[in-house]
Structures are given as structure tokens and as C-alpha cells.
Amino acid sequence: MDRTKLSDRLGHLLAPWRLETITSGIDVQSLWRWAKLSLIVGAFAGLAAAGAFYVLEWAEAAVLYRLVGLRNPPYGAGEHLFSHESAGPVVWWLVLLVPAAGGLCAGLLSWRFAPEARGHGTDAMIEAFHFKRGRIRARVPFVKLLASLFTLGTGGSGGREGPMAQMGAGFGSYLSDLLGLGVRERRLLLLAGAAGGISALFRAPLGAALWALEVLYRDDFESDGMFPCLISSVTAYSVFTSIFGQGSLFAAPVTYEFRPEQLVFYAALGLACAPLGVLWIKLFYGTERRVFDRLPVPPWLKPALGGLAVGALALALPWVFGGGYGWMQDALRTIDDPLRQLPVGYAGFGLLLGLAVAKMLATALTISSGGSGGVFAPSLFVGGFAGGAFGLLFHEWAPGIVDQPGAFVLVGMGAVYAGVSRAPIATIILVSELFGSYDLLVPLMFAEMITVLLLRRVTLYEQQVVNRLESPAHVADFTVDVLADLRVDGHYTKGRATETIPASMDLRTFLDRCAHSPDSFFVVRGPDGRLAGVASLGAVRAVVADQDVLDVFVVGDAMTPLVSVAPGDNLRTALDRFVQTGYDRLPVIDPDRPDEVLGVLSLHQVYSAYHAELLRRRLADEREPGRPATAA
């Protein structure tokens, strides 16, 4: 075989592997642009998370442990940056007053500079994505950081993820405005910022990216943001860990082993977490609407009153202070310790379940009053302590099967948060990354599935929408998708205006015809007998304002270009032509008979078809009966 033939054959074999062939269906320039933007957002989110983490750790150590005298057990692999050893005995009156002072500072700051910085932050991010075109004011991230510092640094019950998500999202929104990007790009960079912030703070890059995409909806997923969220999440994680090192937030004291016979107990835990989730949501929003909204005091004072109430609760139960990460780690360690300090059996069950409810109340008092903090960590606390309670109970009943009750702490965390957040997929990954282990992946999936199914009608994030169809961010997408499935044939008025008029008709005659006809829209034939354009009453009035020239001008002088649709066209094509021409009606013409008008399609008919199809699809989803199983 000569060299030319060999070269040709090799070229043919290698053709599918050429770079230009592989990338032929990919917009490389757009991907590179998104990669650069996501890298910038992720780098900022990582640095912001590092700064926020350092400042919050310092505030907790300085205020709660050195000033007040409390001690919080370390969590994870020694993640605390500062010593949490108390400087002396607990100063009980400071336990009462310090959270109130922090709440007062946070309330004044938010009320004066950015009211949207109040609350848990995640809902504000979700609201900005759906209803505010992805826009967050530039000052909000800074106000949110300071308000969270005052709230959480003085013992307020809340997590760090809400403030961090809002801060990262705020930078993504600000960068979009700075670069003059469009609304869609602003929304996606907002999500990228939120993903980066969560990824860095919790050292959970994959779970954070999925969380930012899933938490927007009750039953859907924002797949458009996958690429920027992953890039931002990885970048932020890399920046944060380069400063503070790698490691998971929590450290599992033992290796958890799963056995299939344990599934019945994990199912029971999933069932138990559902009413607990309902109580958590009702208590959170009930405290806001039935207590703080009715208090006849200024808004800036309410977080101080909430902080005072939290301090009073902490006098009896200091576990409710802060995010509770240390207590979660301590519970995980002591439950599986043969020499555990926790009481066993029903006493341990009651203690841990009571602490879970107390944490709900403390978080509601902190955040529902207008303080700044997240609900992710409190949800983990509630689920973890409830899971530990049921783990001890199940161990008492069946010690041979439930031999590691600490595993129920981890599974309870995932079940409660997945149920109240409507983000089950992200929660599975997040919780596994928080512990640096996928040992309990199957129990997590099983318990979460049960809790999520039972909590379909409630959510902790009120700004969530059901799916992309109900999001203002995707109105245009679904309008086009629905219309693409509908044909012109069956939606236009057949036979109407099929009688054409000649281009030589004078305008006075045309106006008389309109006055004695239900139609004011006609297709015009040219001198050669072919369809030449369209004439409408509005178009003629726009051209001729003087009655004296009606006998001088003819229809051909006032007609507009002929733009038509065919019966086989879809309504998306028809809508495009309505938009391009500005017409409110289009003639329907068969391509095989180009000189015959079949009827007229109006813009109103397109809208009616769209809404009718939406209603049909919704009813079909709600009423479609299940199909009986058939034997293979």
C-alpha cells in the first residue's frame, strides 16, 4: 500500500478524534467565557468565606467563651481557630444580655442599610433569582456579613450557610451589573456565587453546587446553572482549603456499617422526621407571624427581644447557642461511646428529642425576629439530635441489629433537612461530604425518600416555586416549548377573509367595505392575480389622514408585505412572525396552493391555544390514573 493511501486511511480512522470534530457541537467560546466568570465568582466566594469564617470564629471565642465563660466542644478535626476554653466561671447575666446586645446591633444595621439582610438569607437569594431578575443590591453582602457577625458571634441560634449564600450570590449579581451582562447571565452568576460560598464554608464542593441548583424549586432542578456552579464551587473550595487546610466539618468516631435488616429502623426514622419537620416549619414561621409581627415595637428592636429570649432559654439549655456544630459532633461521639455520658434508653431519647425541639425554638426566636443567620445548621442539629434519640431507642429495643446508634445522628440530619428544604439529592451529597464518608449512603437515601414524600406540601423556604414552569425566570422558555408542540391547523379561523381584494381598489371603496363587513383585514391580489400583500383598516388610516385623497390612492399604496403561515407550521413559528411583523393577524396559506387563502390566524388565538394547552397538561398530570402492572 502506498503512502498516500495509508495516509488517507489513517486520516479517515482518526477523523472522529480530531479536536475540531469533538468540539464541533460545542460553543467553546461561550464555555470559556462562563469558565472565566465562574472562576472570578468562585475566587471571591472562597476568600469571602475564609474571611467570614475567621471573623465569626474570633467573635465566638472572644465573646461567648472568654467574656461569658461558656465552652463549646470542638468539632470536626479540630477546626476551631481559637481556643474555646472559658476564661473563668460562666457569667450568667451575660448569657442573658449578650445575645440581646448582638440582636440590637444586627437589627439597627439591617433596618438602616439593607432590610433584605434580615432573616436566613437563602430565601432572599431564591427570591432574587425568581422574582428580582437575579439582582441583589451591592451593599447587601457587606451588611449581611456584619449583621451575621453580631447575631451569631453573640450566641444567636443560626447557621452560617444562609449569610454565606447571600453574600456569594450578591457578588455574582454585582459582577453581572458591573460587566453589563443580561438577566439570564445575572441569574446564573447569582447561583454560582451561592454555590461557591456554601462549598467553601462547608468544604462540600459537589453538594454545594447541587444545593444551589435544587433549593430553588420544590420539585425541580435548575440544570442551566450546572456548569457555572460546578466551576465556582471547585474554585471556592480550593481557595478556602488553601488557607485553612482540607478536612471534613465533622469527624465520624467510627466506621459505620450498613446491614439490610436495619432498613426497617431507618424507615421508622424517616417517618418520625416528617412530623418533626412540620413542627420545625410551623414554629419558625408561627413565631414570626404570631409573635414578632404583632409586637408594637420598632423593627430594629425585635432582634434584641429575640436575643433576650434566646439568652433566657440558654440559661437552662446552653446547647441552643450558636450553630451547634460542636454539640452535634459531641452527640455523635458520645452516643457510640461504650462509656457514654448520655443516659440510655428512654431517658436518653427524651433528653435528645427535647434538645432538638429547644433548638427549633431558639432558632425561631433568633431569625424570625429579624436576626441574621442560616437555617441549615439548626436543621442539621434538629435532625441529628432527633436521629440520636431514635438511635438510642432502637438500640434499646434491638441491640443486636442497631449496634451503632450514632449512625442515626447522621441519617437524621439528612432526613430532616431534605424534607424541609425540598432538596433531597443535594442533601445526600452534602451530609456525606460533611462527614467525609459515603458509608451510610443507602440509609440516607431511604430515610430521606420517606421524609420528603411525607412533606411534599410544606417547605422551610417560602420563596421556592414548584418547578421551572412556575418560575418567572423561565416564562419565555416554556411559552416557546408549549407552542412548539401545537400546529396552526386547528387553531385558526377557517374560511374567514378568504375573499381577497384587488390592489387597484381605491381606498374609499375599501373603507366602505370595512364598514359593512365584520372584517377589517384582507389579503390583496396584485395585477397578475397572485397574492401580493395584506391591507387592514389600521394600516390605511396610518397612511391616509385626509378624506379628500381617498379616491386618489388605492389599496396597493397602503398594503403591507404578505407574511403568512401554513397549516403545518407550529405556533412557535407563528408567534415569531407576529413579533417580527407587528401584525395581530396572519393569513393561513397552503404552500401547495400559494394563491389560495385558507383562513386567518390571530395573535389572540395563539395566546388562547397556549393557555388551553397549559391547563390541559396540568389537569393531565393531576388526574392521570396509574397504569396497572402487567406481567412480562
Short mmCIF file of C-alpha atoms in Angstrom, two decimals, residues 80-383:
data_model
loop_
_atom_site.label_atom_id
_atom_site.label_comp_id
_atom_site.label_asym_id
_atom_site.label_seq_id
_atom_site.Cartn_x
_atom_site.Cartn_y
_atom_site.Cartn_z
CA HIS A 80 -11.67 25.84 65.69
CA LEU A 81 -9.10 28.54 65.02
CA PHE A 82 -9.12 29.96 68.53
CA SER A 83 -9.14 28.38 71.94
CA HIS A 84 -12.64 27.77 73.22
CA GLU A 85 -11.57 27.23 76.78
CA SER A 86 -13.53 29.53 79.03
CA ALA A 87 -11.62 32.26 80.84
CA GLY A 88 -13.43 31.57 84.09
CA PRO A 89 -16.84 30.72 85.52
CA VAL A 90 -19.94 31.41 83.47
CA VAL A 91 -21.29 34.94 83.95
CA TRP A 92 -24.98 34.12 83.89
CA TRP A 93 -26.30 37.65 83.49
CA LEU A 94 -24.13 37.99 80.37
CA VAL A 95 -25.69 34.81 78.98
CA LEU A 96 -28.95 36.74 79.09
CA LEU A 97 -27.76 40.12 77.84
CA VAL A 98 -25.06 39.37 75.24
CA PRO A 99 -27.45 37.81 72.65
CA ALA A 100 -29.81 40.75 73.18
CA ALA A 101 -26.99 43.23 72.52
CA GLY A 102 -25.97 41.33 69.40
CA GLY A 103 -29.56 41.29 68.19
CA LEU A 104 -29.87 45.03 68.77
CA CYS A 105 -26.75 45.76 66.69
CA ALA A 106 -27.88 43.43 63.90
CA GLY A 107 -31.38 44.93 63.91
CA LEU A 108 -30.15 48.52 63.72
CA LEU A 109 -27.68 47.69 60.97
CA SER A 110 -30.19 45.84 58.78
CA TRP A 111 -33.00 48.32 59.38
CA ARG A 112 -30.81 51.28 58.46
CA PHE A 113 -28.87 49.97 55.47
CA ALA A 114 -30.43 46.81 53.98
CA PRO A 115 -33.68 45.35 55.33
CA GLU A 116 -33.29 42.36 52.99
CA ALA A 117 -30.23 41.32 55.01
CA ARG A 118 -32.53 40.21 57.83
CA GLY A 119 -33.55 36.58 58.17
CA HIS A 120 -31.83 33.46 56.97
CA GLY A 121 -30.52 34.68 53.62
CA THR A 122 -31.32 31.64 51.49
CA ASP A 123 -34.90 32.78 50.89
CA ALA A 124 -33.58 36.20 49.83
CA MET A 125 -31.30 34.50 47.30
CA ILE A 126 -34.16 32.37 45.96
CA GLU A 127 -36.44 35.41 45.73
CA ALA A 128 -33.78 37.37 43.82
CA PHE A 129 -33.42 34.54 41.30
CA HIS A 130 -37.13 34.09 40.61
CA PHE A 131 -38.70 37.48 41.15
CA LYS A 132 -35.98 40.15 41.06
CA ARG A 133 -34.25 39.23 37.80
CA GLY A 134 -31.23 37.99 39.74
CA ARG A 135 -30.48 41.39 41.24
CA ILE A 136 -29.17 41.87 44.79
CA ARG A 137 -28.08 45.33 45.89
CA ALA A 138 -24.30 45.75 46.14
CA ARG A 139 -24.42 46.73 49.81
CA VAL A 140 -26.35 43.65 50.91
CA PRO A 141 -23.39 41.20 51.15
CA PHE A 142 -21.46 43.54 53.44
CA VAL A 143 -24.46 44.34 55.63
CA LYS A 144 -25.29 40.63 55.77
CA LEU A 145 -21.78 39.77 56.94
CA LEU A 146 -21.81 42.36 59.73
CA ALA A 147 -25.36 41.52 60.83
CA SER A 148 -24.47 37.81 60.94
CA LEU A 149 -21.34 38.63 62.93
CA PHE A 150 -23.41 40.43 65.56
CA THR A 151 -26.10 37.74 65.63
CA LEU A 152 -24.03 34.56 65.56
CA GLY A 153 -20.97 35.92 67.35
CA THR A 154 -23.06 36.71 70.41
CA GLY A 155 -24.77 33.33 70.64
CA GLY A 156 -27.77 33.74 68.34
CA SER A 157 -29.08 30.39 67.17
CA GLY A 158 -28.43 30.13 63.45
CA GLY A 159 -26.12 28.79 60.81
CA ARG A 160 -23.55 30.35 58.55
CA GLU A 161 -24.78 28.99 55.21
CA GLY A 162 -27.64 31.47 54.69
CA PRO A 163 -25.46 34.56 55.12
CA MET A 164 -22.68 32.99 53.03
CA ALA A 165 -25.08 32.04 50.23
CA GLN A 166 -26.48 35.57 50.13
CA MET A 167 -23.01 37.10 50.17
CA GLY A 168 -21.75 34.93 47.30
CA ALA A 169 -24.95 35.47 45.35
CA GLY A 170 -24.70 39.21 45.92
CA PHE A 171 -21.22 39.31 44.42
CA GLY A 172 -22.37 37.31 41.39
CA SER A 173 -25.19 39.80 40.87
CA TYR A 174 -22.85 42.77 41.33
CA LEU A 175 -20.29 41.39 38.86
CA SER A 176 -23.04 40.90 36.28
CA ASP A 177 -24.14 44.51 36.60
CA LEU A 178 -20.53 45.70 36.52
CA LEU A 179 -19.90 43.88 33.23
CA GLY A 180 -23.28 44.82 31.73
CA LEU A 181 -24.46 41.20 31.43
CA GLY A 182 -28.03 40.18 30.68
CA VAL A 183 -30.71 38.95 33.07
CA ARG A 184 -30.12 35.26 32.38
CA GLU A 185 -26.38 35.61 32.98
CA ARG A 186 -27.01 37.57 36.17
CA ARG A 187 -29.25 34.82 37.49
CA LEU A 188 -26.70 32.10 36.76
CA LEU A 189 -23.82 34.02 38.33
CA LEU A 190 -26.00 34.60 41.38
CA LEU A 191 -26.31 30.81 41.72
CA ALA A 192 -22.59 30.37 41.10
CA GLY A 193 -21.84 32.76 43.95
CA ALA A 194 -24.18 30.95 46.32
CA ALA A 195 -22.65 27.58 45.40
CA GLY A 196 -19.14 28.91 45.94
CA GLY A 197 -19.94 30.31 49.37
CA ILE A 198 -21.51 27.08 50.62
CA SER A 199 -18.78 24.94 49.05
CA ALA A 200 -16.01 26.83 50.82
CA LEU A 201 -17.64 27.19 54.21
CA PHE A 202 -18.71 23.54 54.49
CA ARG A 203 -15.91 22.05 52.37
CA ALA A 204 -18.53 20.28 50.28
CA PRO A 205 -17.92 21.21 46.62
CA LEU A 206 -20.29 18.80 44.90
CA GLY A 207 -23.09 19.05 47.44
CA ALA A 208 -22.93 22.85 47.41
CA ALA A 209 -23.20 23.05 43.62
CA LEU A 210 -26.21 20.72 43.63
CA TRP A 211 -27.76 22.58 46.56
CA ALA A 212 -27.69 25.93 44.75
CA LEU A 213 -29.45 24.34 41.76
CA GLU A 214 -32.02 22.29 43.70
CA VAL A 215 -33.04 24.62 46.53
CA LEU A 216 -34.76 27.00 44.07
CA TYR A 217 -37.66 24.61 43.49
CA ARG A 218 -39.85 22.21 45.39
CA ASP A 219 -39.89 19.61 42.62
CA ASP A 220 -37.35 20.66 40.01
CA PHE A 221 -33.71 21.42 39.29
CA GLU A 222 -32.00 24.43 37.66
CA SER A 223 -29.91 22.46 35.17
CA ASP A 224 -28.92 25.60 33.22
CA GLY A 225 -26.62 26.61 36.06
CA MET A 226 -24.73 23.33 36.39
CA PHE A 227 -21.53 24.44 34.63
CA PRO A 228 -21.03 27.81 36.40
CA CYS A 229 -21.99 26.36 39.79
CA LEU A 230 -19.52 23.48 39.50
CA ILE A 231 -16.67 25.76 38.38
CA SER A 232 -17.40 28.30 41.11
CA SER A 233 -17.80 25.60 43.76
CA VAL A 234 -14.49 23.92 42.93
CA THR A 235 -12.69 27.28 42.81
CA ALA A 236 -14.09 28.48 46.15
CA TYR A 237 -13.30 25.16 47.80
CA SER A 238 -9.72 25.30 46.51
CA VAL A 239 -9.23 28.87 47.75
CA PHE A 240 -10.67 28.11 51.20
CA THR A 241 -8.74 24.88 51.75
CA SER A 242 -5.50 26.50 50.60
CA ILE A 243 -5.91 28.84 53.59
CA PHE A 244 -7.35 26.56 56.29
CA GLY A 245 -6.46 23.12 55.00
CA GLN A 246 -8.61 20.20 53.97
CA GLY A 247 -10.83 18.08 56.15
CA SER A 248 -14.50 17.49 56.75
CA LEU A 249 -16.66 19.60 59.04
CA PHE A 250 -17.48 16.58 61.22
CA ALA A 251 -15.37 13.57 62.13
CA ALA A 252 -17.13 10.22 62.40
CA PRO A 253 -15.71 8.49 65.51
CA VAL A 254 -16.13 5.01 63.99
CA THR A 255 -16.69 3.43 60.60
CA TYR A 256 -20.40 2.89 60.18
CA GLU A 257 -21.53 -0.36 58.63
CA PHE A 258 -24.89 -0.84 56.96
CA ARG A 259 -26.86 -4.08 57.07
CA PRO A 260 -30.13 -4.58 55.14
CA GLU A 261 -32.03 -5.66 58.26
CA GLN A 262 -31.51 -2.14 59.64
CA LEU A 263 -33.66 -0.59 56.90
CA VAL A 264 -36.86 -1.01 58.89
CA PHE A 265 -35.40 1.19 61.65
CA TYR A 266 -34.18 3.78 59.15
CA ALA A 267 -37.67 3.78 57.65
CA ALA A 268 -39.10 4.43 61.10
CA LEU A 269 -36.67 7.32 61.50
CA GLY A 270 -37.80 8.75 58.15
CA LEU A 271 -41.41 8.54 59.31
CA ALA A 272 -40.58 10.22 62.62
CA CYS A 273 -38.69 13.06 60.94
CA ALA A 274 -41.77 14.11 58.95
CA PRO A 275 -43.88 15.43 61.88
CA LEU A 276 -40.70 16.88 63.33
CA GLY A 277 -40.17 18.79 60.07
CA VAL A 278 -43.72 20.10 60.14
CA LEU A 279 -43.27 21.28 63.73
CA TRP A 280 -39.99 22.97 62.77
CA ILE A 281 -41.58 24.91 59.89
CA LYS A 282 -44.73 25.82 61.84
CA LEU A 283 -42.71 27.01 64.81
CA PHE A 284 -40.32 29.03 62.64
CA TYR A 285 -42.96 30.97 60.72
CA GLY A 286 -45.52 30.94 63.53
CA THR A 287 -43.06 32.75 65.79
CA GLU A 288 -42.57 35.40 63.14
CA ARG A 289 -46.22 35.99 62.26
CA ARG A 290 -47.97 35.38 65.54
CA VAL A 291 -45.39 36.89 67.85
CA PHE A 292 -42.90 39.31 66.34
CA ASP A 293 -45.12 40.73 63.59
CA ARG A 294 -47.68 41.66 66.26
CA LEU A 295 -45.27 43.28 68.69
CA PRO A 296 -45.88 47.06 68.81
CA VAL A 297 -42.16 47.90 68.76
CA PRO A 298 -39.82 49.21 66.02
CA PRO A 299 -38.43 46.54 63.64
CA TRP A 300 -34.85 47.18 64.76
CA LEU A 301 -35.72 46.33 68.36
CA LYS A 302 -37.28 42.94 67.61
CA PRO A 303 -33.96 41.06 67.12
CA ALA A 304 -32.88 42.33 70.54
CA LEU A 305 -36.03 40.89 72.12
CA GLY A 306 -35.46 37.64 70.27
CA GLY A 307 -31.87 37.55 71.54
CA LEU A 308 -33.06 38.20 75.09
CA ALA A 309 -35.45 35.24 74.82
CA VAL A 310 -32.67 33.03 73.45
CA GLY A 311 -30.45 34.04 76.36
CA ALA A 312 -33.18 33.12 78.82
CA LEU A 313 -33.56 29.73 77.15
CA ALA A 314 -29.78 29.22 77.17
CA LEU A 315 -29.66 29.76 80.94
CA ALA A 316 -31.29 26.35 81.23
CA LEU A 317 -30.11 24.79 77.96
CA PRO A 318 -26.77 26.21 76.76
CA TRP A 319 -26.81 23.73 73.85
CA VAL A 320 -29.11 26.09 71.92
CA PHE A 321 -26.43 28.78 71.50
CA GLY A 322 -24.81 29.30 68.08
CA GLY A 323 -24.88 26.92 65.15
CA GLY A 324 -24.49 23.88 67.37
CA TYR A 325 -21.78 22.21 65.28
CA GLY A 326 -19.75 21.28 68.34
CA TRP A 327 -22.72 19.76 70.12
CA MET A 328 -23.59 17.71 67.03
CA GLN A 329 -20.06 16.32 66.96
CA ASP A 330 -20.19 15.67 70.69
CA ALA A 331 -23.50 13.83 70.40
CA LEU A 332 -22.13 11.71 67.57
CA ARG A 333 -19.07 10.81 69.65
CA THR A 334 -20.79 10.09 72.95
CA ILE A 335 -23.71 8.08 71.55
CA ASP A 336 -21.36 5.42 70.16
CA ASP A 337 -19.01 5.52 73.14
CA PRO A 338 -19.47 2.47 75.41
CA LEU A 339 -18.69 4.77 78.33
CA ARG A 340 -21.02 7.47 77.05
CA GLN A 341 -22.16 10.15 79.43
CA LEU A 342 -25.63 10.28 77.88
CA PRO A 343 -28.39 8.40 79.67
CA VAL A 344 -29.54 5.30 77.84
CA GLY A 345 -32.96 4.10 76.79
CA TYR A 346 -35.99 6.30 77.25
CA ALA A 347 -34.12 8.89 79.33
CA GLY A 348 -31.60 9.48 76.55
CA PHE A 349 -34.41 9.50 74.00
CA GLY A 350 -36.29 12.21 75.90
CA LEU A 351 -33.20 14.34 76.50
CA LEU A 352 -32.04 14.41 72.88
CA LEU A 353 -35.53 14.94 71.47
CA GLY A 354 -36.13 17.75 73.94
CA LEU A 355 -32.90 19.45 72.86
CA ALA A 356 -33.99 19.18 69.22
CA VAL A 357 -37.24 21.00 70.00
CA ALA A 358 -35.39 23.59 72.09
CA LYS A 359 -33.08 24.28 69.14
CA MET A 360 -36.11 24.88 66.92
CA LEU A 361 -37.46 27.42 69.38
CA ALA A 362 -34.12 29.19 69.82
CA THR A 363 -33.62 29.48 66.05
CA ALA A 364 -37.14 30.76 65.55
CA LEU A 365 -36.59 33.41 68.24
CA THR A 366 -33.28 34.45 66.65
CA ILE A 367 -34.09 34.56 62.94
CA SER A 368 -37.85 35.12 62.88
CA SER A 369 -37.33 38.25 64.95
CA GLY A 370 -35.10 39.71 62.23
CA GLY A 371 -31.70 38.42 63.26
CA SER A 372 -29.26 37.25 60.61
CA GLY A 373 -28.36 33.58 60.37
CA GLY A 374 -29.00 30.43 58.37
CA VAL A 375 -31.37 27.53 58.95
CA PHE A 376 -29.17 24.77 57.52
CA ALA A 377 -27.12 24.20 60.68
CA PRO A 378 -30.16 24.33 63.00
CA SER A 379 -31.91 21.83 60.73
CA LEU A 380 -28.90 19.53 60.98
CA PHE A 381 -28.96 19.96 64.77
CA VAL A 382 -32.67 19.12 64.94
CA GLY A 383 -32.29 16.11 62.67
#
